[in-house]
């Protein structure tokens, strides 16, 4: 029997609808949640991501203070822009679209955003809060993965979870979220230095692939009945497509879906959740700034 397909688009739509409803209530109190997305240059993937975020802001009824900067902008100019947004009380969230041009230090840029406006959840203060279980912004993709698992009815309590990939954006934080008491998984974090990867993944009740490489997870690496979450977004040349490429994840989807109990597709799985959780974080930032508890 084939796996149940986790519909990330549908789940994300429900999250965004709830955010829109709460935003409407907040606006009745004179507070309009506002997100500033800064895009440097015109990297096609980054432009696409920012376009999606701006569309989500409009649908949620939030204010859009997006800023488009030339690729040659200096680091000092970018930091000055962030400082101005930090000091603008009408802006509740700040997101700088990564990656940045090589002449700009990404760590310095992330550090420049005030933690209370860091809706990406990348600032060390928010990362530290995640580690020790204190309130703070959760990174959007990892949080979205947890919501997908819960909505799909995947039992996490006592489950063996294996995460492939140790990036600061997905691998590390999702490992921490899975290990927290509310998920209560036993977690193994695998990476390029892991030996005998297939032996480890075969033990996973929950397998999360975030390696950034197509076909990282093949059918012989998956335990029958496992929940498989594919975070990868890889562009593969395909002359049959108008764009000249097709998107694929890190998992051999067609074969693995015959073994897993539930699985996310690419596209349409984890991706939509990232923007949905960003909208939720922006709403929380606005409520926090107004001294209101989150609903």
GROMACS .gro file of C-alpha atoms in nm:
model
  295
    1UNK     CA    1   0.000   0.000   0.000
    2UNK     CA    2   0.132   0.342  -0.094
    3UNK     CA    3   0.202   0.605   0.168
    4UNK     CA    4  -0.047   0.872   0.260
    5UNK     CA    5   0.065   1.195   0.093
    6UNK     CA    6   0.093   1.486   0.337
    7UNK     CA    7  -0.062   1.783   0.158
    8UNK     CA    8   0.155   2.075   0.266
    9UNK     CA    9  -0.045   2.318   0.053
   10UNK     CA   10  -0.369   2.235   0.230
   11UNK     CA   11  -0.217   2.243   0.580
   12UNK     CA   12  -0.037   2.570   0.506
   13UNK     CA   13  -0.360   2.722   0.372
   14UNK     CA   14  -0.533   2.645   0.702
   15UNK     CA   15  -0.249   2.802   0.902
   16UNK     CA   16  -0.259   3.112   0.681
   17UNK     CA   17  -0.638   3.137   0.714
   18UNK     CA   18  -0.606   3.134   1.092
   19UNK     CA   19  -0.333   3.398   1.074
   20UNK     CA   20  -0.552   3.614   0.849
   21UNK     CA   21  -0.841   3.586   1.094
   22UNK     CA   22  -0.622   3.686   1.389
   23UNK     CA   23  -0.470   3.967   1.184
   24UNK     CA   24  -0.817   4.106   1.111
   25UNK     CA   25  -0.895   4.104   1.484
   26UNK     CA   26  -0.567   4.281   1.559
   27UNK     CA   27  -0.634   4.547   1.296
   28UNK     CA   28  -0.964   4.627   1.470
   29UNK     CA   29  -0.746   4.731   1.765
   30UNK     CA   30  -0.543   4.961   1.540
   31UNK     CA   31  -0.246   4.727   1.499
   32UNK     CA   32  -0.144   4.611   1.151
   33UNK     CA   33   0.127   4.340   1.152
   34UNK     CA   34   0.410   4.452   0.925
   35UNK     CA   35   0.695   4.255   0.771
   36UNK     CA   36   0.995   4.404   0.595
   37UNK     CA   37   1.161   4.163   0.352
   38UNK     CA   38   1.497   4.280   0.219
   39UNK     CA   39   1.612   4.134  -0.111
   40UNK     CA   40   1.964   4.206  -0.235
   41UNK     CA   41   2.017   4.148  -0.608
   42UNK     CA   42   1.800   3.948  -0.847
   43UNK     CA   43   1.884   3.582  -0.786
   44UNK     CA   44   1.591   3.403  -0.959
   45UNK     CA   45   1.525   3.163  -0.669
   46UNK     CA   46   1.540   3.445  -0.414
   47UNK     CA   47   1.310   3.665  -0.624
   48UNK     CA   48   1.062   3.376  -0.641
   49UNK     CA   49   1.073   3.322  -0.265
   50UNK     CA   50   1.025   3.693  -0.193
   51UNK     CA   51   0.735   3.712  -0.439
   52UNK     CA   52   0.567   3.425  -0.254
   53UNK     CA   53   0.617   3.597   0.081
   54UNK     CA   54   0.475   3.924  -0.044
   55UNK     CA   55   0.170   3.747  -0.185
   56UNK     CA   56   0.116   3.578   0.153
   57UNK     CA   57   0.139   3.915   0.331
   58UNK     CA   58  -0.130   4.059   0.105
   59UNK     CA   59  -0.357   3.758   0.159
   60UNK     CA   60  -0.313   3.783   0.536
   61UNK     CA   61  -0.397   4.154   0.536
   62UNK     CA   62  -0.053   4.245   0.669
   63UNK     CA   63   0.157   4.547   0.576
   64UNK     CA   64   0.439   4.486   0.327
   65UNK     CA   65   0.752   4.697   0.370
   66UNK     CA   66   0.968   4.498   0.130
   67UNK     CA   67   1.291   4.660   0.018
   68UNK     CA   68   1.474   4.569  -0.302
   69UNK     CA   69   1.845   4.657  -0.307
   70UNK     CA   70   2.101   4.645  -0.587
   71UNK     CA   71   2.349   4.357  -0.573
   72UNK     CA   72   2.632   4.611  -0.538
   73UNK     CA   73   2.490   4.759  -0.217
   74UNK     CA   74   2.759   4.781   0.049
   75UNK     CA   75   2.746   4.592   0.375
   76UNK     CA   76   2.735   4.922   0.563
   77UNK     CA   77   2.435   5.038   0.359
   78UNK     CA   78   2.249   4.714   0.424
   79UNK     CA   79   2.322   4.731   0.797
   80UNK     CA   80   2.202   5.092   0.803
   81UNK     CA   81   1.876   4.982   0.638
   82UNK     CA   82   1.830   4.711   0.901
   83UNK     CA   83   1.902   4.961   1.179
   84UNK     CA   84   1.632   5.194   1.045
   85UNK     CA   85   1.380   4.908   1.042
   86UNK     CA   86   1.485   4.802   1.393
   87UNK     CA   87   1.397   5.151   1.513
   88UNK     CA   88   1.067   5.176   1.326
   89UNK     CA   89   0.785   5.080   1.567
   90UNK     CA   90   0.545   5.015   1.277
   91UNK     CA   91   0.768   4.731   1.149
   92UNK     CA   92   0.724   4.412   1.352
   93UNK     CA   93   0.933   4.165   1.156
   94UNK     CA   94   1.252   4.187   0.950
   95UNK     CA   95   1.372   3.919   0.710
   96UNK     CA   96   1.681   3.940   0.491
   97UNK     CA   97   1.655   3.694   0.204
   98UNK     CA   98   1.956   3.461   0.191
   99UNK     CA   99   2.196   3.397   0.032
  100UNK     CA  100   2.363   3.738   0.015
  101UNK     CA  101   2.637   3.849  -0.227
  102UNK     CA  102   2.984   3.735  -0.124
  103UNK     CA  103   3.099   4.083  -0.020
  104UNK     CA  104   2.838   4.089   0.262
  105UNK     CA  105   2.889   3.896   0.585
  106UNK     CA  106   2.569   3.698   0.647
  107UNK     CA  107   2.643   3.644   1.017
  108UNK     CA  108   2.685   4.016   1.070
  109UNK     CA  109   2.354   4.082   0.897
  110UNK     CA  110   2.167   3.820   1.103
  111UNK     CA  111   2.318   3.960   1.423
  112UNK     CA  112   2.205   4.311   1.327
  113UNK     CA  113   1.834   4.222   1.337
  114UNK     CA  114   1.682   4.270   1.681
  115UNK     CA  115   1.573   3.932   1.826
  116UNK     CA  116   1.217   4.058   1.879
  117UNK     CA  117   1.192   4.130   1.505
  118UNK     CA  118   1.383   3.822   1.388
  119UNK     CA  119   1.085   3.634   1.243
  120UNK     CA  120   1.321   3.394   1.063
  121UNK     CA  121   1.441   3.268   1.401
  122UNK     CA  122   1.808   3.285   1.300
  123UNK     CA  123   1.944   3.529   1.561
  124UNK     CA  124   2.160   3.360   1.829
  125UNK     CA  125   1.920   3.479   2.099
  126UNK     CA  126   1.629   3.297   1.934
  127UNK     CA  127   1.845   2.994   1.861
  128UNK     CA  128   1.949   2.989   2.228
  129UNK     CA  129   1.586   3.011   2.338
  130UNK     CA  130   1.509   2.714   2.112
  131UNK     CA  131   1.790   2.510   2.269
  132UNK     CA  132   1.682   2.570   2.629
  133UNK     CA  133   1.309   2.567   2.562
  134UNK     CA  134   1.232   2.931   2.633
  135UNK     CA  135   0.980   3.135   2.430
  136UNK     CA  136   1.118   3.283   2.110
  137UNK     CA  137   1.074   3.273   1.735
  138UNK     CA  138   1.108   2.923   1.594
  139UNK     CA  139   1.274   2.893   1.251
  140UNK     CA  140   1.000   2.862   0.992
  141UNK     CA  141   1.089   2.545   0.801
  142UNK     CA  142   1.165   2.331   1.110
  143UNK     CA  143   0.851   2.453   1.285
  144UNK     CA  144   0.652   2.381   0.970
  145UNK     CA  145   0.784   2.023   0.968
  146UNK     CA  146   0.661   1.969   1.325
  147UNK     CA  147   0.317   2.104   1.229
  148UNK     CA  148   0.306   1.868   0.928
  149UNK     CA  149   0.389   1.567   1.146
  150UNK     CA  150   0.126   1.657   1.405
  151UNK     CA  151  -0.142   1.729   1.148
  152UNK     CA  152  -0.072   1.398   0.975
  153UNK     CA  153  -0.117   1.218   1.306
  154UNK     CA  154   0.242   1.092   1.323
  155UNK     CA  155   0.321   0.970   1.676
  156UNK     CA  156   0.639   1.140   1.793
  157UNK     CA  157   0.640   1.039   2.159
  158UNK     CA  158   0.917   0.781   2.198
  159UNK     CA  159   0.979   0.767   1.822
  160UNK     CA  160   1.324   0.725   1.673
  161UNK     CA  161   1.387   1.026   1.446
  162UNK     CA  162   1.675   1.056   1.202
  163UNK     CA  163   1.762   1.388   1.039
  164UNK     CA  164   1.994   1.401   0.738
  165UNK     CA  165   2.167   1.739   0.715
  166UNK     CA  166   2.313   1.968   0.980
  167UNK     CA  167   2.243   2.314   0.840
  168UNK     CA  168   2.163   2.597   1.079
  169UNK     CA  169   1.842   2.662   0.884
  170UNK     CA  170   1.684   2.313   0.894
  171UNK     CA  171   1.889   2.017   1.018
  172UNK     CA  172   2.009   2.140   1.356
  173UNK     CA  173   1.693   2.323   1.464
  174UNK     CA  174   1.451   2.048   1.359
  175UNK     CA  175   1.663   1.800   1.555
  176UNK     CA  176   1.626   2.020   1.863
  177UNK     CA  177   1.250   2.058   1.813
  178UNK     CA  178   1.205   1.683   1.779
  179UNK     CA  179   1.402   1.624   2.098
  180UNK     CA  180   1.196   1.870   2.306
  181UNK     CA  181   0.947   1.724   2.553
  182UNK     CA  182   0.643   1.813   2.344
  183UNK     CA  183   0.774   1.586   2.064
  184UNK     CA  184   0.981   1.354   2.282
  185UNK     CA  185   1.175   1.182   2.004
  186UNK     CA  186   1.511   1.014   2.030
  187UNK     CA  187   1.706   1.196   1.760
  188UNK     CA  188   2.008   1.105   1.547
  189UNK     CA  189   2.158   1.384   1.334
  190UNK     CA  190   2.341   1.257   1.026
  191UNK     CA  191   2.568   1.450   0.789
  192UNK     CA  192   2.847   1.413   0.534
  193UNK     CA  193   3.072   1.257   0.799
  194UNK     CA  194   2.821   0.987   0.893
  195UNK     CA  195   2.934   0.632   0.825
  196UNK     CA  196   2.690   0.364   0.710
  197UNK     CA  197   2.405   0.610   0.666
  198UNK     CA  198   2.160   0.348   0.541
  199UNK     CA  199   2.196   0.139   0.857
  200UNK     CA  200   2.096   0.440   1.067
  201UNK     CA  201   1.809   0.557   0.848
  202UNK     CA  202   1.660   0.204   0.841
  203UNK     CA  203   1.598   0.241   1.216
  204UNK     CA  204   1.403   0.565   1.181
  205UNK     CA  205   1.033   0.588   1.260
  206UNK     CA  206   1.057   0.948   1.136
  207UNK     CA  207   1.307   1.027   0.860
  208UNK     CA  208   1.374   1.389   0.763
  209UNK     CA  209   1.587   1.448   0.453
  210UNK     CA  210   1.748   1.792   0.442
  211UNK     CA  211   2.074   1.720   0.265
  212UNK     CA  212   2.021   1.937  -0.042
  213UNK     CA  213   2.109   1.656  -0.281
  214UNK     CA  214   1.875   1.457  -0.507
  215UNK     CA  215   1.834   1.083  -0.438
  216UNK     CA  216   2.000   1.104  -0.097
  217UNK     CA  217   1.731   0.871   0.039
  218UNK     CA  218   1.656   0.560  -0.164
  219UNK     CA  219   1.400   0.290  -0.093
  220UNK     CA  220   1.651   0.051   0.064
  221UNK     CA  221   1.728   0.315   0.331
  222UNK     CA  222   1.372   0.342   0.464
  223UNK     CA  223   1.208   0.138   0.739
  224UNK     CA  224   0.867   0.004   0.633
  225UNK     CA  225   0.595   0.227   0.775
  226UNK     CA  226   0.824   0.521   0.846
  227UNK     CA  227   0.713   0.883   0.816
  228UNK     CA  228   0.931   1.053   0.553
  229UNK     CA  229   0.965   1.431   0.534
  230UNK     CA  230   1.150   1.561   0.226
  231UNK     CA  231   1.290   1.912   0.276
  232UNK     CA  232   1.505   1.916  -0.038
  233UNK     CA  233   1.435   2.147  -0.331
  234UNK     CA  234   1.665   2.066  -0.620
  235UNK     CA  235   1.646   2.194  -0.976
  236UNK     CA  236   1.702   1.919  -1.230
  237UNK     CA  237   1.739   2.003  -1.603
  238UNK     CA  238   1.429   1.890  -1.792
  239UNK     CA  239   1.377   1.989  -2.155
  240UNK     CA  240   1.011   1.887  -2.139
  241UNK     CA  241   0.937   2.170  -1.896
  242UNK     CA  242   0.876   2.528  -2.005
  243UNK     CA  243   1.119   2.648  -1.739
  244UNK     CA  244   1.385   2.404  -1.857
  245UNK     CA  245   1.401   2.229  -1.521
  246UNK     CA  246   1.190   2.034  -1.273
  247UNK     CA  247   1.193   2.036  -0.897
  248UNK     CA  248   1.280   1.727  -0.701
  249UNK     CA  249   1.351   1.660  -0.336
  250UNK     CA  250   1.621   1.461  -0.160
  251UNK     CA  251   1.410   1.143  -0.158
  252UNK     CA  252   1.344   0.888  -0.434
  253UNK     CA  253   0.976   0.972  -0.401
  254UNK     CA  254   0.821   0.719  -0.639
  255UNK     CA  255   0.990   0.421  -0.475
  256UNK     CA  256   0.995   0.539  -0.115
  257UNK     CA  257   0.621   0.615  -0.113
  258UNK     CA  258   0.562   0.240  -0.159
  259UNK     CA  259   0.741   0.173   0.171
  260UNK     CA  260   0.664   0.471   0.396
  261UNK     CA  261   0.339   0.523   0.588
  262UNK     CA  262   0.327   0.897   0.515
  263UNK     CA  263   0.544   1.114   0.290
  264UNK     CA  264   0.571   1.474   0.172
  265UNK     CA  265   0.591   1.552  -0.200
  266UNK     CA  266   0.819   1.806  -0.367
  267UNK     CA  267   0.684   2.053  -0.451
  268UNK     CA  268   0.376   2.089  -0.231
  269UNK     CA  269   0.505   1.944   0.093
  270UNK     CA  270   0.735   2.132   0.330
  271UNK     CA  271   0.777   2.441   0.108
  272UNK     CA  272   0.432   2.598   0.160
  273UNK     CA  273   0.469   2.555   0.537
  274UNK     CA  274   0.774   2.779   0.550
  275UNK     CA  275   0.583   3.087   0.437
  276UNK     CA  276   0.282   2.995   0.653
  277UNK     CA  277   0.497   2.982   0.966
  278UNK     CA  278   0.664   3.310   0.865
  279UNK     CA  279   0.322   3.475   0.860
  280UNK     CA  280   0.249   3.325   1.201
  281UNK     CA  281   0.577   3.459   1.341
  282UNK     CA  282   0.500   3.806   1.203
  283UNK     CA  283   0.162   3.799   1.375
  284UNK     CA  284   0.324   3.694   1.702
  285UNK     CA  285   0.582   3.974   1.666
  286UNK     CA  286   0.303   4.230   1.626
  287UNK     CA  287   0.118   4.097   1.928
  288UNK     CA  288   0.436   4.095   2.136
  289UNK     CA  289   0.513   4.454   2.038
  290UNK     CA  290   0.163   4.556   2.153
  291UNK     CA  291   0.200   4.365   2.480
  292UNK     CA  292  -0.072   4.115   2.385
  293UNK     CA  293  -0.060   3.743   2.449
  294UNK     CA  294  -0.070   3.520   2.141
  295UNK     CA  295  -0.410   3.351   2.088
   0.00000   0.00000   0.00000
